[in-house]
XYZ file of C-alpha atoms in Angstrom:
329
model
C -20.269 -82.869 88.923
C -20.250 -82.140 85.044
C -23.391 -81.430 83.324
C -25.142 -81.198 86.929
C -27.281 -78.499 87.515
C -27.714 -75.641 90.805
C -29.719 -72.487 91.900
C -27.964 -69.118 91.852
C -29.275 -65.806 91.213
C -28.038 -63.663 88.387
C -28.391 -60.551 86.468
C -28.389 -59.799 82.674
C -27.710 -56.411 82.441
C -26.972 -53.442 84.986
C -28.595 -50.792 86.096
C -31.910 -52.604 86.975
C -33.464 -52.839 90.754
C -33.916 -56.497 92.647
C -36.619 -58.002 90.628
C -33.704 -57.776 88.318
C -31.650 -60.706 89.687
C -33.806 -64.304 88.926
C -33.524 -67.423 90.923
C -32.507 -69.578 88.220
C -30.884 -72.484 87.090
C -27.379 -72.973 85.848
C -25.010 -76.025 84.976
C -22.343 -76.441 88.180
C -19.312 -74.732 87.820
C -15.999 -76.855 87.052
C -12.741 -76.395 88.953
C -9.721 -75.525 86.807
C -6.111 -75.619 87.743
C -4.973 -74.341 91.096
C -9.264 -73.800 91.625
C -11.750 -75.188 94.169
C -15.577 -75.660 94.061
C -17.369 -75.158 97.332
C -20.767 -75.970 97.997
C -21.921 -72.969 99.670
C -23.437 -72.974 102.857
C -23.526 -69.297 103.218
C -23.118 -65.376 101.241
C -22.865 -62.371 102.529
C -23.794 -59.420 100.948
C -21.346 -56.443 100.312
C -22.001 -52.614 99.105
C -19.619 -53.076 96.031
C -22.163 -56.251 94.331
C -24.692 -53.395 94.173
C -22.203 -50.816 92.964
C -21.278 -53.590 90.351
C -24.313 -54.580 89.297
C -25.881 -51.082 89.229
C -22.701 -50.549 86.495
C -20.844 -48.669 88.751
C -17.482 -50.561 87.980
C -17.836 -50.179 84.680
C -15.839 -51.142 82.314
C -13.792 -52.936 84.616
C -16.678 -54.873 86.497
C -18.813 -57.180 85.774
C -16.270 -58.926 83.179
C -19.380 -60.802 81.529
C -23.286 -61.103 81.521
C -25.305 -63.022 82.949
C -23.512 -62.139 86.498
C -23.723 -64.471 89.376
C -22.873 -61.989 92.035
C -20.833 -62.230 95.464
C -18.007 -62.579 96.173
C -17.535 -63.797 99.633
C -18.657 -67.295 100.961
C -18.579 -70.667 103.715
C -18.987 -73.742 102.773
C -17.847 -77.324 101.683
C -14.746 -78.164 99.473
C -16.503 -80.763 97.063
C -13.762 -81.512 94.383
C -10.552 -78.976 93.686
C -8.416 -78.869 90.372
C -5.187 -80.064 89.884
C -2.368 -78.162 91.440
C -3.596 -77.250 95.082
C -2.527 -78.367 98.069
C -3.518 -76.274 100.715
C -7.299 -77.437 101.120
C -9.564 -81.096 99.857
C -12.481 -82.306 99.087
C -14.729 -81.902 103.156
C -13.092 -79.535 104.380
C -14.761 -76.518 105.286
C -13.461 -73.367 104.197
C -14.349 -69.273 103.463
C -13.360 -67.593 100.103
C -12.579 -64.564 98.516
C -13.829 -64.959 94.855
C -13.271 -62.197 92.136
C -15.010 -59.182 91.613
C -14.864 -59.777 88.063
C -17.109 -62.862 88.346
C -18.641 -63.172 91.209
C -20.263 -66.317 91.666
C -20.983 -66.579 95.313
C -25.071 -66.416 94.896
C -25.406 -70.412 94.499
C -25.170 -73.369 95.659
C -21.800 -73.879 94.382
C -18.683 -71.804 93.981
C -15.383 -72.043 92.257
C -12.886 -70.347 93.991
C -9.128 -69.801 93.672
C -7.137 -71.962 96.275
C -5.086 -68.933 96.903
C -8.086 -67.178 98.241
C -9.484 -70.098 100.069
C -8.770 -70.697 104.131
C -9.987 -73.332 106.293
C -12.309 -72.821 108.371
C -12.688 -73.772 111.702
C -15.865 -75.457 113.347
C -15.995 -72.760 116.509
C -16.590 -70.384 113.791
C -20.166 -70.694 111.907
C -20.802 -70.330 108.066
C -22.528 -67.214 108.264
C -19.858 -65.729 110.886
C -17.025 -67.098 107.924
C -19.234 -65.709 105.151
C -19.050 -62.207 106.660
C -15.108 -62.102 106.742
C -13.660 -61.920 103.032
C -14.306 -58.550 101.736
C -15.119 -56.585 104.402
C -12.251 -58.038 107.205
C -9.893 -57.445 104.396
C -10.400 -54.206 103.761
C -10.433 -53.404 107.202
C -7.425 -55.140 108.517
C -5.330 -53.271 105.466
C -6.444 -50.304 106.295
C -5.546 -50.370 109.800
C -2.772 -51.980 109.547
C -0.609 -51.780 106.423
C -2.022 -48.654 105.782
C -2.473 -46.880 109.338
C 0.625 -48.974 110.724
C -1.278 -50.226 113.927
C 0.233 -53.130 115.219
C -2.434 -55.478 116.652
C -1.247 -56.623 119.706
C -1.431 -53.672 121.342
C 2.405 -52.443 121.534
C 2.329 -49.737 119.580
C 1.369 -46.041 120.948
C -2.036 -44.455 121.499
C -3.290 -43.431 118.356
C -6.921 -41.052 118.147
C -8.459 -42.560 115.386
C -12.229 -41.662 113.396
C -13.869 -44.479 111.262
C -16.774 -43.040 109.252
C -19.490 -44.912 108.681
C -18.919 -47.557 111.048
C -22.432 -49.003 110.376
C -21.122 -51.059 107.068
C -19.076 -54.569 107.723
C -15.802 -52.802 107.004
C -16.264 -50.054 109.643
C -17.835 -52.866 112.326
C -14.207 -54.649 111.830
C -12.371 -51.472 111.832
C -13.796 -50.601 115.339
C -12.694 -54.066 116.247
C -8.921 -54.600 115.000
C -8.553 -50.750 116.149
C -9.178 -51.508 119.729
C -6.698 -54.482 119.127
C -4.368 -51.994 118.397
C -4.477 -49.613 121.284
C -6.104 -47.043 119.621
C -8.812 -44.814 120.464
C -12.086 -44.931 118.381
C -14.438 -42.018 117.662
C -17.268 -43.379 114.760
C -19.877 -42.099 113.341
C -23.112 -44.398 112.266
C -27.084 -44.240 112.035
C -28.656 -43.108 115.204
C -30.021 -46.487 115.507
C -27.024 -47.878 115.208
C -24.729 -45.815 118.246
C -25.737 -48.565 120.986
C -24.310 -51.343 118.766
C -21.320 -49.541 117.594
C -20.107 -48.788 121.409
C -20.792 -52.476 122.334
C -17.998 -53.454 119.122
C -15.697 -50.849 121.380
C -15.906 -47.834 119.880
C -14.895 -44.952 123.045
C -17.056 -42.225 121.266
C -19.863 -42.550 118.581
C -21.515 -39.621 116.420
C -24.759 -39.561 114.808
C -23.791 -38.888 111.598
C -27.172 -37.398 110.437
C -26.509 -34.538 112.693
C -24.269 -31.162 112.750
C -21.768 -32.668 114.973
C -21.324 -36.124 112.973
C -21.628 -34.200 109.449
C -19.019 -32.394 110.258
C -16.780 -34.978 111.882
C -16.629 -33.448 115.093
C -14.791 -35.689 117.971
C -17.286 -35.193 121.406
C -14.213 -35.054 123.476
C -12.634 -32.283 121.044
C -9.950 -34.714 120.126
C -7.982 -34.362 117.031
C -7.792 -37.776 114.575
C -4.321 -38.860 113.934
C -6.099 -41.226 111.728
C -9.312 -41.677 109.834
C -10.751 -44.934 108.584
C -13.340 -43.437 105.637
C -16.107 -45.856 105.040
C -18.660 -43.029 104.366
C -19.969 -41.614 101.127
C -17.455 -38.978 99.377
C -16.734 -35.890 102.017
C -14.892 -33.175 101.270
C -10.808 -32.359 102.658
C -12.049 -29.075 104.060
C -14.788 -31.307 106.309
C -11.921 -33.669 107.060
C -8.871 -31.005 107.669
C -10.012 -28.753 110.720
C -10.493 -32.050 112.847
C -6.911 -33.953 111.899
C -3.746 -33.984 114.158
C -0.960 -32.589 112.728
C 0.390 -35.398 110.548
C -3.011 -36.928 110.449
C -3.547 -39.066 107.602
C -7.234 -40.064 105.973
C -7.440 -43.820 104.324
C -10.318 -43.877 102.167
C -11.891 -47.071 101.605
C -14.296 -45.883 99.333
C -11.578 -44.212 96.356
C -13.004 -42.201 94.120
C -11.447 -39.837 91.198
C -12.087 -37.212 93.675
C -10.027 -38.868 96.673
C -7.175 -39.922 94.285
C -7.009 -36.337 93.218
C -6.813 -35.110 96.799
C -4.285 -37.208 97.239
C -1.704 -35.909 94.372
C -2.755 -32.795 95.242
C -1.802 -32.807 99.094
C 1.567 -34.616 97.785
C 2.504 -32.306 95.539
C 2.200 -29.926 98.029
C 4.168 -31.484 100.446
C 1.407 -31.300 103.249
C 1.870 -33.999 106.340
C -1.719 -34.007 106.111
C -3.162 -36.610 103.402
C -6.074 -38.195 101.838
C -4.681 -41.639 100.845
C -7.170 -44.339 98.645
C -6.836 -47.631 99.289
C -7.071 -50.272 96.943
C -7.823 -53.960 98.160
C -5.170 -56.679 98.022
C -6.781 -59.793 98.580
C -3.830 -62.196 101.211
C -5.146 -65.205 102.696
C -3.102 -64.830 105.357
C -4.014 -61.877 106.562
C -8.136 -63.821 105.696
C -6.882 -67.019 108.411
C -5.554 -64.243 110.494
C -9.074 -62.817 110.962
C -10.717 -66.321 110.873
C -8.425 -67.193 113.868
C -9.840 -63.877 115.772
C -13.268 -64.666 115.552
C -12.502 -68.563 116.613
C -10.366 -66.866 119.886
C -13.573 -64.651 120.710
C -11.198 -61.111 119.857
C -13.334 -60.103 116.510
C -16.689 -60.862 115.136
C -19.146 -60.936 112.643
C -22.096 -58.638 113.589
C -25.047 -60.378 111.316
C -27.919 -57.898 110.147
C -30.093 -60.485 109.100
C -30.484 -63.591 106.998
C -32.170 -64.807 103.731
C -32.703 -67.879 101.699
C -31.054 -67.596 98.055
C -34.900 -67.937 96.705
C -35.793 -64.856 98.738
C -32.852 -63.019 97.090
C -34.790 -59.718 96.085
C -35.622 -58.982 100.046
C -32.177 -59.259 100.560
C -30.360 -57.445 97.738
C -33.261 -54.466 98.428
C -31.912 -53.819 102.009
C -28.411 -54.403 100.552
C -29.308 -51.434 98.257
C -31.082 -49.159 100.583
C -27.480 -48.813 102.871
C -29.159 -49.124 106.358
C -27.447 -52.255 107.796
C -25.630 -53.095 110.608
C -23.216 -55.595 109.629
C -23.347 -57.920 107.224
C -26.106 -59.164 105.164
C -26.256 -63.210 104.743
C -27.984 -65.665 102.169
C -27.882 -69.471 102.442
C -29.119 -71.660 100.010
């Protein structure tokens, strides 16, 4: 497909609002060694693409200007570079792309065939779309991080995930109950009705007293928390952990990774730990097989059309979504 031409929307510089990012077009990507190109049938949105684009990364993120953001997609293998094995050309597949690039706001993707998994047809584009980023983060977190094993042998564990309204914390709920746990989360109180039906035991408005301050209804004490929230301080957190409860912040900040030296140095049982995304695709076809077996899923906000990119990046920005935002070209 040299010298052919797509959509995609992109950015030239950060710090601007959605009119920012133009429908445009752009010559089609060319797979390199061990790379595929997909055509996309589906993006989803994720809070770090705004964080990124807003210059929030910076200097690490975005690597280069103009910026195709996105970084997790479905779609059609349509040619691959030499060296990989594991997918070809018609199959369908989901991808983790880098945050460095982006790329997934087109009509085709290149993607690294490390970080590409097939697909299966029982689960949908949009449902595959949701999965990279966000079912990462949230299957590390609870369970290289937390230690839960997900087929439900290990012990009861009490565990809080903040913020549950944001893809990661909607898959947290999910692999948690997997793993025998008990789940207290806190969300918008528009969201509490939707958060219980993804098997969360207890729910918090966390725009009141009760959820800004962490409290568990039943008065139970977190041996874990799953922090998808803004930054909250250790003395909110502290009062309402278990002895050797431990806090795995999936937002890291300088302030968290402070905490976190801090409470070592110390030699506290209680700790703030950040955690940094490593990108497997196995544990990626793990969660793919989940939602084709009917144990996890993709709760979809809403959808867009890549044109009508500046509705969609506007809600993305505004942080008041249940699940996953999606665009389709």
């Amino acid at each position: 497909m040299v010298g052919k031409l797509m959509h995609a929307v992109h950015y030239t510089n950060c710090g601007g609002g959605p009119s920012d990012l133009k429908y445009v077009e752009v010559l089609v990507p060319t797979p390199k060694k061990d790379e595929v190109l997909i055509k996309v049938e589906a993006a989803s949105l994720s809070p770090i693409d705004f964080l990124i684009q807003q210059g929030g990364a910076k200097p690490m993120f975005p690597r280069e200007l103009p910026q195709i953001p996105g970084t997790d997609v479905a779609g059609e293998v349509v040619d691959v570079g030499s060296g990989v094995k594991n997918v070809k050309a018609g199959d369908k597949v989901i991808a983790m792309l880098g945050f460095a690039n982006g790329g997934g706001l087109a009509e085709f993707a290149v993607a690294k065939a490390n970080l590409t998994v097939i697909r299966p047809l029982e689960v949908s584009a949009a449902e595959g779309a949701g999965i990279p980023s966000a079912g990462l983060m949230a299957h590390q977190a609870i369970t290289d991080s937390a230690g839960l094993k997900l087929d439900g042998t290990g012990k009861p564990t009490n565990i809080l995930i903040t913020n549950a309204s944001e893809g990661v914390g909607n898959y947290a709920i999910q692999l948690a109950k997997l793993g025998n746990a008990h789940v207290t989360a806190t969300c918008a109180p528009e969201h509490i009705d939707l958060a219980k039906s993804l098997g969360a035991d207890e729910v918090v408005d966390q725009t009141a007293p009760d959820g800004q301050a962490l409290k568990s209804p039943s008065g139970k004490k977190y041996d874990i928390v799953i922090h998808c929230g803004e930054p909250t301080s250790w003395s909110t957190f502290e009062p309402h952990l278990a002895s050797n409860g431990k806090i795995f912040d999936a937002k890291p900040t300088p302030s968290s990774a402070k905490a976190y030296v801090l409470k070592k140095l110390t030699f506290s049982k209680k700790l703030l730990i950040p955690v940094l995304l490593s990108c497997k695709a196995e544990n990626m076809d793990f969660l793919v097989k989940l939602v084709k077996e009917g144990k996890m899923k993709t709760v979809i906000d809403s959808k867009y059309s890549l044109s009508n990119h500046e509705d969609a990046w506007a809600k993305n920005a505004e942080n008041k979504v249940f699940g996953k935002i999606i665009l389709e070209p």
